[in-house]
Structures are given as structure tokens and as C-alpha cells.
Coordinates of C-alpha atoms and ligand atoms in Angstrom, one line a residue:
X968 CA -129.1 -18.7 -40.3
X969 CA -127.1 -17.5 -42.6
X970 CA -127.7 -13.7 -43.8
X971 CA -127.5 -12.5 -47.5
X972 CA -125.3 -9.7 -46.2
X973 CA -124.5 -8.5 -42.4
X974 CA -123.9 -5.4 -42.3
X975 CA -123.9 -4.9 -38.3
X976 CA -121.1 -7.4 -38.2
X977 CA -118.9 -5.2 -40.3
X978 CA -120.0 -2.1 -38.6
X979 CA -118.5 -4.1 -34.9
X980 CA -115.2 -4.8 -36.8
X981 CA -114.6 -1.2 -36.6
X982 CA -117.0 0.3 -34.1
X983 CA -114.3 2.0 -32.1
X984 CA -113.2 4.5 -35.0
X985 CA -116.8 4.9 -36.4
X986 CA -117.6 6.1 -32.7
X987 CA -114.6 8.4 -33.0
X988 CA -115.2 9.9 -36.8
X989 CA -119.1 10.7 -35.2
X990 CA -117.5 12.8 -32.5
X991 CA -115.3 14.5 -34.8
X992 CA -118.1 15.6 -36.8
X993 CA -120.4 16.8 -34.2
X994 CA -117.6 18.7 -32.4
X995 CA -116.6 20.5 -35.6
X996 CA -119.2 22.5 -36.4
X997 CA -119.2 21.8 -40.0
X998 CA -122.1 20.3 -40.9
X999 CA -121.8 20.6 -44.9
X1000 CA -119.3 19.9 -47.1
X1001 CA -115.4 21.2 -45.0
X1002 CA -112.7 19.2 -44.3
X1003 CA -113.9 16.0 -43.9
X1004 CA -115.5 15.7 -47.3
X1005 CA -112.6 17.5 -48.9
X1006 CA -110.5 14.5 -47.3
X1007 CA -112.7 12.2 -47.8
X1008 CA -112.3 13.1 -51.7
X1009 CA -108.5 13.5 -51.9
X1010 CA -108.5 9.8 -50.2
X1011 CA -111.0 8.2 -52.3
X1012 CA -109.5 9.7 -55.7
X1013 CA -106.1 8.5 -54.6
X1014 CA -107.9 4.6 -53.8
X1015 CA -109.2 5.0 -57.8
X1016 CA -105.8 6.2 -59.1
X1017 CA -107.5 9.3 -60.5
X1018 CA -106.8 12.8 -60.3
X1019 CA -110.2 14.5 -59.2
X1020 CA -113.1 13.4 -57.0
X1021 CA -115.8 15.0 -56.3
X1022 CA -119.1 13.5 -53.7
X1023 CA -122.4 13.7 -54.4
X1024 CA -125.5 13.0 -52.6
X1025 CA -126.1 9.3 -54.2
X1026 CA -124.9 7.0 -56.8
X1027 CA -127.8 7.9 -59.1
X1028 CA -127.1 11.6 -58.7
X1029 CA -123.4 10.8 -59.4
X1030 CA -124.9 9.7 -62.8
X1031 CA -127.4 12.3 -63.3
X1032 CA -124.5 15.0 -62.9
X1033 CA -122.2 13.5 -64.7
X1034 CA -124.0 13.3 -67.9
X1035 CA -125.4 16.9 -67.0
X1036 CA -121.5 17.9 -67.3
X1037 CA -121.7 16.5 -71.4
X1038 CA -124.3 18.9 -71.5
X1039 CA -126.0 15.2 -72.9
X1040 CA -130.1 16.2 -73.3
X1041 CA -133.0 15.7 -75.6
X1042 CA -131.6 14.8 -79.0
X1043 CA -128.5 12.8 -77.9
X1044 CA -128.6 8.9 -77.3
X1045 CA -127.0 6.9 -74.5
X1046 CA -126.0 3.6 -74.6
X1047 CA -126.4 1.7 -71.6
X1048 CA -126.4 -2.0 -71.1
X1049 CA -129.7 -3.7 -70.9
X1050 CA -128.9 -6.4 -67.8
X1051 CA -128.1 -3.6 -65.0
X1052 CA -129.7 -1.9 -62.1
X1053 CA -132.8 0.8 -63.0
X1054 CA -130.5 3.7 -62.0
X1055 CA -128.5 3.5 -64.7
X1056 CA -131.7 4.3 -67.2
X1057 CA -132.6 6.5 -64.9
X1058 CA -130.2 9.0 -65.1
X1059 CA -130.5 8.9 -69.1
X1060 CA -134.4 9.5 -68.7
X1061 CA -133.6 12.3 -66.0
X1062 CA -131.2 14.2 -68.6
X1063 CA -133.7 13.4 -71.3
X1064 CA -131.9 11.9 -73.7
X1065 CA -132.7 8.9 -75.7
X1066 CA -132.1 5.5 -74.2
X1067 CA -130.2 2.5 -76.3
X1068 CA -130.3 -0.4 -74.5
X1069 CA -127.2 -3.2 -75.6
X1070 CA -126.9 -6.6 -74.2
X1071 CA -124.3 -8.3 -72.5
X1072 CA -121.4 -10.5 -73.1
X1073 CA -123.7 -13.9 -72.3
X1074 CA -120.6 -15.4 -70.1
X1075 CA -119.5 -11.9 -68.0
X1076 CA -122.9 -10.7 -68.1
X1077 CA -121.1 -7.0 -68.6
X1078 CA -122.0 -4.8 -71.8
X1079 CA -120.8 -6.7 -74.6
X1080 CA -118.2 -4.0 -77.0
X1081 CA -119.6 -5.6 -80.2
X1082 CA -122.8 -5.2 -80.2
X1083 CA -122.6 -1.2 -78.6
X1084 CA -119.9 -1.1 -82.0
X1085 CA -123.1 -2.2 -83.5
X1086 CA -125.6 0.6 -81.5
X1087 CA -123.5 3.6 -82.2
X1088 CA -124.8 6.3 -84.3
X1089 CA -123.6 10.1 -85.2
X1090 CA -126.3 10.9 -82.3
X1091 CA -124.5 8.6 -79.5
X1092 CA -123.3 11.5 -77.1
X1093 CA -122.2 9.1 -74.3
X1094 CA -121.5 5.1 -73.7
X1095 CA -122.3 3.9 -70.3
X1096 CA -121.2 1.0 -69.3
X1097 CA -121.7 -1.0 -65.6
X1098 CA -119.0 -2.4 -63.7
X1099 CA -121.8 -5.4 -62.9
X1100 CA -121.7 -7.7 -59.5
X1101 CA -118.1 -6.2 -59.2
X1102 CA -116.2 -7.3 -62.2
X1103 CA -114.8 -4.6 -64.9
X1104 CA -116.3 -3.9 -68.0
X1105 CA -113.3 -4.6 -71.2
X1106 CA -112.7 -0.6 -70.9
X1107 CA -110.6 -0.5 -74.0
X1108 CA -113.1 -1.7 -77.1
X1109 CA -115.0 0.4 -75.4
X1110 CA -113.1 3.2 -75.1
X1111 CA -111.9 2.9 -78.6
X1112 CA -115.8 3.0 -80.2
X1113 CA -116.5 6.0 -77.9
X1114 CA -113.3 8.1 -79.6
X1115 CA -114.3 6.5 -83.2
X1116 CA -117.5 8.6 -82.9
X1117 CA -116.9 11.1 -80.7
X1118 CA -118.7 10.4 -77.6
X1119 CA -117.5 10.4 -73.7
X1120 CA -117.5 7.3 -71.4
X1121 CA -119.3 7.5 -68.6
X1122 CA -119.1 4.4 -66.7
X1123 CA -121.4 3.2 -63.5
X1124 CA -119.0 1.6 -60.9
X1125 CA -121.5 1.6 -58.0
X1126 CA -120.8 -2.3 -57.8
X1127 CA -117.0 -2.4 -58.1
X1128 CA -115.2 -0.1 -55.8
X1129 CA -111.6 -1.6 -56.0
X1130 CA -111.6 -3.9 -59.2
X1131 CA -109.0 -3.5 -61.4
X1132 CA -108.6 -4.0 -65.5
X1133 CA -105.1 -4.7 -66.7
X1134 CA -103.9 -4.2 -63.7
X1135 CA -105.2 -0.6 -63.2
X1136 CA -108.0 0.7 -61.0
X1137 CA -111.5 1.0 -61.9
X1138 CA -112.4 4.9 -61.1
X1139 CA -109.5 6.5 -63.3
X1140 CA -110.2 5.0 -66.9
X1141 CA -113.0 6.7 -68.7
X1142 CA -114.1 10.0 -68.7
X1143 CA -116.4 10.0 -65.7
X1144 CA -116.3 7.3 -63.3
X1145 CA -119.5 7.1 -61.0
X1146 CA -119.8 5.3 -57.7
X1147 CA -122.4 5.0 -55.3
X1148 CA -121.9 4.4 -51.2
X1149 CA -125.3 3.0 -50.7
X1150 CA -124.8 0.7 -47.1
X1151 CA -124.3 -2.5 -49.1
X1152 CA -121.6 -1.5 -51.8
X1153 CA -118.3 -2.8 -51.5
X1154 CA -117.5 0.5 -49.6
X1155 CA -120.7 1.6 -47.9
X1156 CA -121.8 4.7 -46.2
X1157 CA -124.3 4.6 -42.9
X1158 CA -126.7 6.4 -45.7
X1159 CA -127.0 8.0 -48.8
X1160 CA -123.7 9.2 -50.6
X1161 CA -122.0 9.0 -53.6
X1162 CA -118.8 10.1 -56.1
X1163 CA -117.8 10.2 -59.6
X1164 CA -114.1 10.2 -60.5
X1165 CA -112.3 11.9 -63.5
X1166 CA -108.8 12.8 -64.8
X1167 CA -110.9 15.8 -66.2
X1168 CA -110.2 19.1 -64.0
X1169 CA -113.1 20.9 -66.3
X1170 CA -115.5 18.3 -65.4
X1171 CA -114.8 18.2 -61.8
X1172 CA -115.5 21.7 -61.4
X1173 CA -118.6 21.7 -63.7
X1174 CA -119.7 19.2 -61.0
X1175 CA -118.6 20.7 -58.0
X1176 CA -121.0 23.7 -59.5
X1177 CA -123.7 21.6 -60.2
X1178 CA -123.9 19.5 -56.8
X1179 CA -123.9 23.1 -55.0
X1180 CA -126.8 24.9 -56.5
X1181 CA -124.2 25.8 -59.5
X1182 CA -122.2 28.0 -57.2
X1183 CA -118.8 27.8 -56.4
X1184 CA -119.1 31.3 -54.5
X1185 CA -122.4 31.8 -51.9
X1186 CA -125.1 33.3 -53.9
X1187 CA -123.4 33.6 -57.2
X1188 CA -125.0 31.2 -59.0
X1189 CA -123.5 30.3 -62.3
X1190 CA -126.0 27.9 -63.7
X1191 CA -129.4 26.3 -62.3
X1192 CA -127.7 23.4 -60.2
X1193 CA -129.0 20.6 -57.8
X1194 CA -128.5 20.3 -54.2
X1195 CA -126.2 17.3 -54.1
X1196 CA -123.5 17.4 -52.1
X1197 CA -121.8 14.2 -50.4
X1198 CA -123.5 14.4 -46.3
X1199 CA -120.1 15.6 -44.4
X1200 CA -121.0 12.8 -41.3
X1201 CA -121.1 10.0 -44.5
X1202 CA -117.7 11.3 -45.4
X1203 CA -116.5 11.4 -42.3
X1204 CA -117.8 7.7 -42.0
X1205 CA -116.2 6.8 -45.3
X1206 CA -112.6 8.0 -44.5
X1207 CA -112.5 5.5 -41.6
X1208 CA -113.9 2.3 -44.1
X1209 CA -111.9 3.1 -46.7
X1210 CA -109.1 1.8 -44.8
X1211 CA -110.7 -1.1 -44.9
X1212 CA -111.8 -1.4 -48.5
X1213 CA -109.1 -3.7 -49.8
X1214 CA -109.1 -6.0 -46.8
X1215 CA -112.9 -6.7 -47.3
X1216 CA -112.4 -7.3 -51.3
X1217 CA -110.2 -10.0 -50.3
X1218 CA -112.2 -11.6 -47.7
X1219 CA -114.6 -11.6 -50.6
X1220 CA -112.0 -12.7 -53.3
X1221 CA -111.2 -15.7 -50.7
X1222 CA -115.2 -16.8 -50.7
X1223 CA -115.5 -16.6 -54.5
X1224 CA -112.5 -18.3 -55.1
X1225 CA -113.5 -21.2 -52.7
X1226 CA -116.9 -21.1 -54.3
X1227 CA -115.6 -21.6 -57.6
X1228 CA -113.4 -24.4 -56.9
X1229 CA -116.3 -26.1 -55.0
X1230 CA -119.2 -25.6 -57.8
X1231 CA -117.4 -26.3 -60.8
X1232 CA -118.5 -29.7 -61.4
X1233 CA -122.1 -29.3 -60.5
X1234 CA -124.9 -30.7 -62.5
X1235 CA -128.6 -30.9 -62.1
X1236 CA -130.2 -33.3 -65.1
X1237 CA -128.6 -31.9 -67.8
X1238 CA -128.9 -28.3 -66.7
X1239 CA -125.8 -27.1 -65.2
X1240 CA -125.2 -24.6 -62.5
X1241 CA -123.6 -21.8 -64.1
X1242 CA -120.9 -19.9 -62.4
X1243 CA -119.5 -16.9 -62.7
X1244 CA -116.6 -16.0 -65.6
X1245 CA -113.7 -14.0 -65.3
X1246 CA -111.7 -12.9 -67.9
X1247 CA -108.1 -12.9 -67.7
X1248 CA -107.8 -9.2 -67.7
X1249 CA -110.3 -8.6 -64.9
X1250 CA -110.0 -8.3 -61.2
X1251 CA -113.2 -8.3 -59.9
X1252 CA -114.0 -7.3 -56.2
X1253 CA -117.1 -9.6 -56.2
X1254 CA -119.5 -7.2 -55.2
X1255 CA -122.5 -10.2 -55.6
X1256 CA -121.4 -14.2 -56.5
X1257 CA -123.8 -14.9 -59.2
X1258 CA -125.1 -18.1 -60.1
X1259 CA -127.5 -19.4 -62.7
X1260 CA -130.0 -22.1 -62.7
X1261 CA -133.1 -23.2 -64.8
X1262 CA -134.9 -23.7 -61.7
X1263 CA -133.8 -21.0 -60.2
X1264 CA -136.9 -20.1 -58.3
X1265 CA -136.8 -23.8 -56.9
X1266 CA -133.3 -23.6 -55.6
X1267 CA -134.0 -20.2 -53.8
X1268 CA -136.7 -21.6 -51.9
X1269 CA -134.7 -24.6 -50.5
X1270 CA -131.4 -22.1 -49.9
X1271 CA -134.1 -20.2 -47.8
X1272 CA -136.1 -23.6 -46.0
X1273 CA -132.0 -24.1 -45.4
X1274 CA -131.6 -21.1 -43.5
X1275 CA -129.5 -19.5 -46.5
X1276 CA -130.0 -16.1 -47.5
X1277 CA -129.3 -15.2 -51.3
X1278 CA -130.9 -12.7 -53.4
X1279 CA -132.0 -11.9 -57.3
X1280 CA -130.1 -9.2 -59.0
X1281 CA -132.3 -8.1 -60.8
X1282 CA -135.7 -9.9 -61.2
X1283 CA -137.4 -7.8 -63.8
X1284 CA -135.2 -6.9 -66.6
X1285 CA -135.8 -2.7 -67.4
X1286 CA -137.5 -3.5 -70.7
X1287 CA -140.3 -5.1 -69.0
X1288 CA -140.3 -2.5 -65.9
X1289 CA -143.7 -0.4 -65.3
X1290 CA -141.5 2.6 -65.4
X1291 CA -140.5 2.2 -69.1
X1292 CA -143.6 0.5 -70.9
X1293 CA -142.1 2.1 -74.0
X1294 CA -139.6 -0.5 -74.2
X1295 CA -141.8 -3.5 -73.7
X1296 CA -142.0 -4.7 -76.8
X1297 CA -137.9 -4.6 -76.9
X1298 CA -135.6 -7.8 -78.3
X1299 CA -133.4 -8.5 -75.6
X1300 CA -133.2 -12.0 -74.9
X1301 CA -130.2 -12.4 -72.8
X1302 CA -131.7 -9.4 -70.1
X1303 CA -134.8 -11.9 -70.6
X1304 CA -133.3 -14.6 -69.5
X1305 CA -130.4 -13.3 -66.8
X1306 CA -134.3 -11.8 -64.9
X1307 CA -135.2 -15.1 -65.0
X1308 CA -132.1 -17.7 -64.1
X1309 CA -129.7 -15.7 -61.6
X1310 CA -129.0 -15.8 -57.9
X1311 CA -127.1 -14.4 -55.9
X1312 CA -125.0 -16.3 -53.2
X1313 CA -123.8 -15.0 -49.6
X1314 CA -120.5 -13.7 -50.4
X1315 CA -120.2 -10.6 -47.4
X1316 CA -117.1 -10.3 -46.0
X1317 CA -118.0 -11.2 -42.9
X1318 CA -118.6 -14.4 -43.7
X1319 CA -116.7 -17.1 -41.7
X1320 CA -115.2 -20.3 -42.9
X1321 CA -118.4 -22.5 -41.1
X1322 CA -120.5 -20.0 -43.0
X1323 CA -119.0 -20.4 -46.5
X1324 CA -118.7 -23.8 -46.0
X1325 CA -122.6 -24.2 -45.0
X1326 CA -123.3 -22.8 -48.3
X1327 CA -121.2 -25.3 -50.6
X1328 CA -122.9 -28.0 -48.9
X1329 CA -126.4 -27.3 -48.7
X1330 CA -126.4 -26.0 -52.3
X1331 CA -124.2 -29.1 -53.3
X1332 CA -127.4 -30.9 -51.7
X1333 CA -130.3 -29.3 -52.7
X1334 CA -128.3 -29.3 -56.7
X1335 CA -127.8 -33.5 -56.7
X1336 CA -131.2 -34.0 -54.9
X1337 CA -133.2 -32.2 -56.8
Ligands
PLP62 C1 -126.5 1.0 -56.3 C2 -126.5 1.2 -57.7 C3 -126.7 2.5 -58.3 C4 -127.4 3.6 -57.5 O1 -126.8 4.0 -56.3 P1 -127.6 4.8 -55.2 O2 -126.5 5.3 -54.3 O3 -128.6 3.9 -54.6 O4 -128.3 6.0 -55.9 C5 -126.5 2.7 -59.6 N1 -126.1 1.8 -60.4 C6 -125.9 0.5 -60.0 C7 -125.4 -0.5 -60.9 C8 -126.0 0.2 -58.6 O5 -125.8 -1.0 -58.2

């Protein structure tokens, strides 16, 4: 059997120091916020080549603040990419502004800068784009539109801790960078925990306030905050596998590179396998391998009868969600279509060469059998 992702595996790789950061913690006596976030911080803003980080509570909150620190509300639009995870929308429906959805690029699968030049309007208060299955959105169209009208960038990197564009890290190029440290990120915590990233010291405060019940001193409360703050045994966690951060991306690099070499000539019928793009100016970190296929439900099942776990990211597109029917009756036929043709391959980096190997030939199999 070969898991989708294990993440006990990686957790033995460095049990040892994870053992040792757990001590730490419960011999401190700090048991919010202190040193080990502030560390925590200093080491993870450093990893992203920006100036300020501050933790949060979870990558959706990371969001949720961030566009709270625009003072984005009712009135202001948001434009967000229409092939993404639900937390993206989320944090625009939890600030209450108006959402825009844009599709993607159809061969990076990553918000496509011509057609958000096309969504802008004098309302658009904030463009936020998604670092998707770990490869960088192109941050400087982007950027440009955002300064053409006047709004921020707010950019969701909970999938691409490490990637780089133009050979800089994701985490210090647009306004606000947010991350999330769910378990199976690139860099995960043992729980909930999150970040955002900014070159901005006014916006780090404003979010240091609001993750603390807007207070920077006990019981002066500035504004009405959240309770948010980054869980000071998760940070203590984190400082030990961020260490390991770059080392995993390029056990991941290694898979997807062999996978790409392996799948490129693939054909079913006339319906080929599609396989993931990357343009020249991206480094991705491969946060999930996707794949697409016509019959994509088909091939699933036999990757599964094989023993092979993959996954669908994301099976519903948002449109067509319960939790926005107001968007139902919404055009977006590549969002249609990525719900319905995409899978996800093993691409963990605990993955050995048998394992990897395993994968390129059953799904070289079930492909030419089929
Ligand atoms: C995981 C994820 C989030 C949310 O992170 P949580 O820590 O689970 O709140 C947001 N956006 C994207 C694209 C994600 O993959």
C-alpha cells in the first residue's frame, strides 16, 4: 500500500528533536505566545525573505486578518481565483466584501493575470491570488494591475511554503503573504497554526493587535480583535521542521521530476494524460502532483484496487458549493472542468524510490490497458 501522504513517517525522521521541543515547552511555563513563537517568527520570516511575520491560529484566519488589516468590508470587491480551496472565499465572505471569482491560466491552473486585468473595477480593494499545488502565481502582472487601480495583494500561500518566482521566495512579494501549517502543508504543524508575511511594519502590527483581542498591552484594547494567536507548542514544533523544509521540497522536486519524465508520453485513446506545467520562471515546491484525465473517476478507482492512494483537489468547484448557491448559476468552465478531470498523485516526501516507481508503473498500466 502505498499512502496518499504519510505523515507518521516524517514525524520518525525527526522524532528525537520533536520529543525535545515538547519538553522545552512544558518546562517553560509559557503556554501562549513568548519565546518560542517570537522565534518561531523571526525564523520563518527569514525562510520567506521578508521582513515581518506574524502567527496566527490557522491558515484561514491568516486570511481573514489580513484583509481585516485593508480595512477591506461591505462595499469593496475581492478577486480571488475560481479553481482554489474554499478558504480562500471564505475569508472574503467573513470580511463581507463582494466576491469576484477569475479563472485560471488552463495550463498552470494558477489565476490567470488577464482575465483579473479584465475583473478589476474602481471597487476592487484587494487581488488574491493562490500559490496552487505549490507552484507561484506570475506575481508581477499581477502586481502591476493591483498598483494600476489602487488595490493591495494579498496572496494565499498555504500550498507553497518554499517556492520561488524569479528566483526569489514566495512569502516576501506582495503586500500580505498568507500561509497555513495545517499537518499536511509543505511545512506542517502537529495542529492548527498559521502566518502571514509582509515587508509592511504597519500591517504587522495591525495584526499582532488583531490576533490578540486588539491589544498589544493586557486589557487595553485598541480595537474589537479575534483570539488568534499561533499555539506556542505548534511553534515550538515548527522551529524544529523548518529545518527541514528545504530538504523535503527536494525530495518532492526529485518525485515530480521523475514523474514528469516518466508520464510524458502517455496516451489513453486519444485523450491524453495531462501533466503538470511549469513555467520557466516558477519554482514550485510540489505541494500536490496533479494530473488530469477524462476518465478520471475510472483511473482513481484502479490506482486504489492497486493499492495507490491519490486524492481530488478539489472535487466541487466553489460555484457549485452549498455554501455559495448565489454563485450557481456562475460561467466558469475551466473551475468546471479542473472539479471534474484532476488527481492528485502520491508525491510525500517520504516516498522511497520502490514507491515512486510503483506508481509510474501501475498508472503506466492501468493508462495503456484501459
Ligand atoms: C489549507 C489551505 C487553506 C487554509 O488553511 P487552514 O490552516 O486549514 O485554515 C487556505 N487556502 C488554501 C489554498 C489551502 O490549501
Amino acid at each position: 500500500m502505498i499512502p496518499f501522504l504519510n505523515l507518521q513517517q516524517q514525524t520518525d525522521e525527526i522524532r528525537l528533536e520533536l520529543d525535545e521541543a515538547y519538553h522545552r515547552f512544558m518546562d517553560s511555563g509559557v503556554y501562549v505566545l513568548g519565546p518560542e513563537v517570537d522565534l518561531f517568527e523571526s525564523a520563518y520570516a527569514t525562510y520567506c525573505e521578508a521582513k515581518f511575520c506574524v502567527g496566527v491560529g490557522n491558515g484561514l484566519d491568516a486570511l481573514h486578518l489580513a484583509l481585516r488589516s485593508l480595512d477591506i468590508g461591505p462595499g469593496d470587491e475581492v478577486i480571488v481565483p475560481s479553481n482554489t480551496y474554499i478558504a480562500t472565499w471564505l475569508a472574503v465572505t467573513q470580511v463581507g466584501a463582494k466576491i469576484v471569482p477569475v479563472e485560471p491560466n488552463p495550463s498552470t491552473y494558477n489565476i490567470c493575470p488577464d482575465a483579473i486585468a479584465a475583473a478589476v473595477t474602481k471597487r476592487t480593494k484587494a487581488i488574491l491570488p493562490v500559490n496552487l499545488y505549490g507552484q507561484p502565481v506570475d506575481y508581477d502582472p499581477i502586481m502591476e494591475i493591483a498598483a494600476d487601480v489602487g488595490a493591495k495583494v494579498v496572496v494565499d500561500n498555504a500550498q507553497a511554503q518554499g517556492a520561488r518566482y524569479k528566483g526569489k521566495s514566495v512569502g516576501g512579494l506582495a503586500d500580505i503573504e498568507c500561509h497555513s501549517f495545517y499537518p499536511s502543508k509543505n511545512l506542517g504543524a502537529y495542529g492548527e497554526a498559521g502566518a502571514i508575511t509582509t515587508n509592511d511594519s504597519s500591517i504587522a502590527d495591525r495584526i499582532r493587535l488583531l490576533r490578540n483581542y486588539g491589544s498589544k498591552i493586557r486589557y487595553h484594547n485598541e480595537e474589537c480583535g479575534y483570539n488568534s494567536r499561533l499555539d506556542t507548542l505548534q511553534a515550538s514544533f515548527l522551529r524544529v521542521k523548518i529545518k527541514y523544509l528545504d530538504l523535503w521540497n527536494d525530495r518532492r522536486r526529485q518525485i515530480a521530476k521523475t514523474y514528469l519524465a516518466a508520464f510524458s508520453n502517455l496516451v489513453i485513446g486519444n485523450a491524453q494524460l495531462k501533466l503538470p506545467f511549469v513555467p520557466a520562471w516558477a519554482e514550485p515546491v510540489w505541494h500536490l502532483f496533479v494530473v488530469r484525465h477524462e476518465s478520471r473517476d475510472n483511473l482513481q478507482r484502479q490506482l486504489t484496487a492497486a493499492g495507490i492512494g491519490t486524492l481530488i483537489h478539489y472535487p466541487v468547484p466553489i460555484h457549485q458549493s452549498q455554501a455559495y448557491p448565489q454563485f450557481r448559476n456562475h460561467n466558469l468552465p475551466l473551475a468546471t472542468e479542473l472539479a471534474a478531470t484532476v488527481l492528485s498523485l502520491p508525491v510525500g516526501p517520504q516516498m522511497n524510490e520502490l514507491e515512486v516507481a510503483k506508481v509510474i508503473q501501475t498508472l503506466t498500466e492501468v493508462i495503456q490497458l484501459s
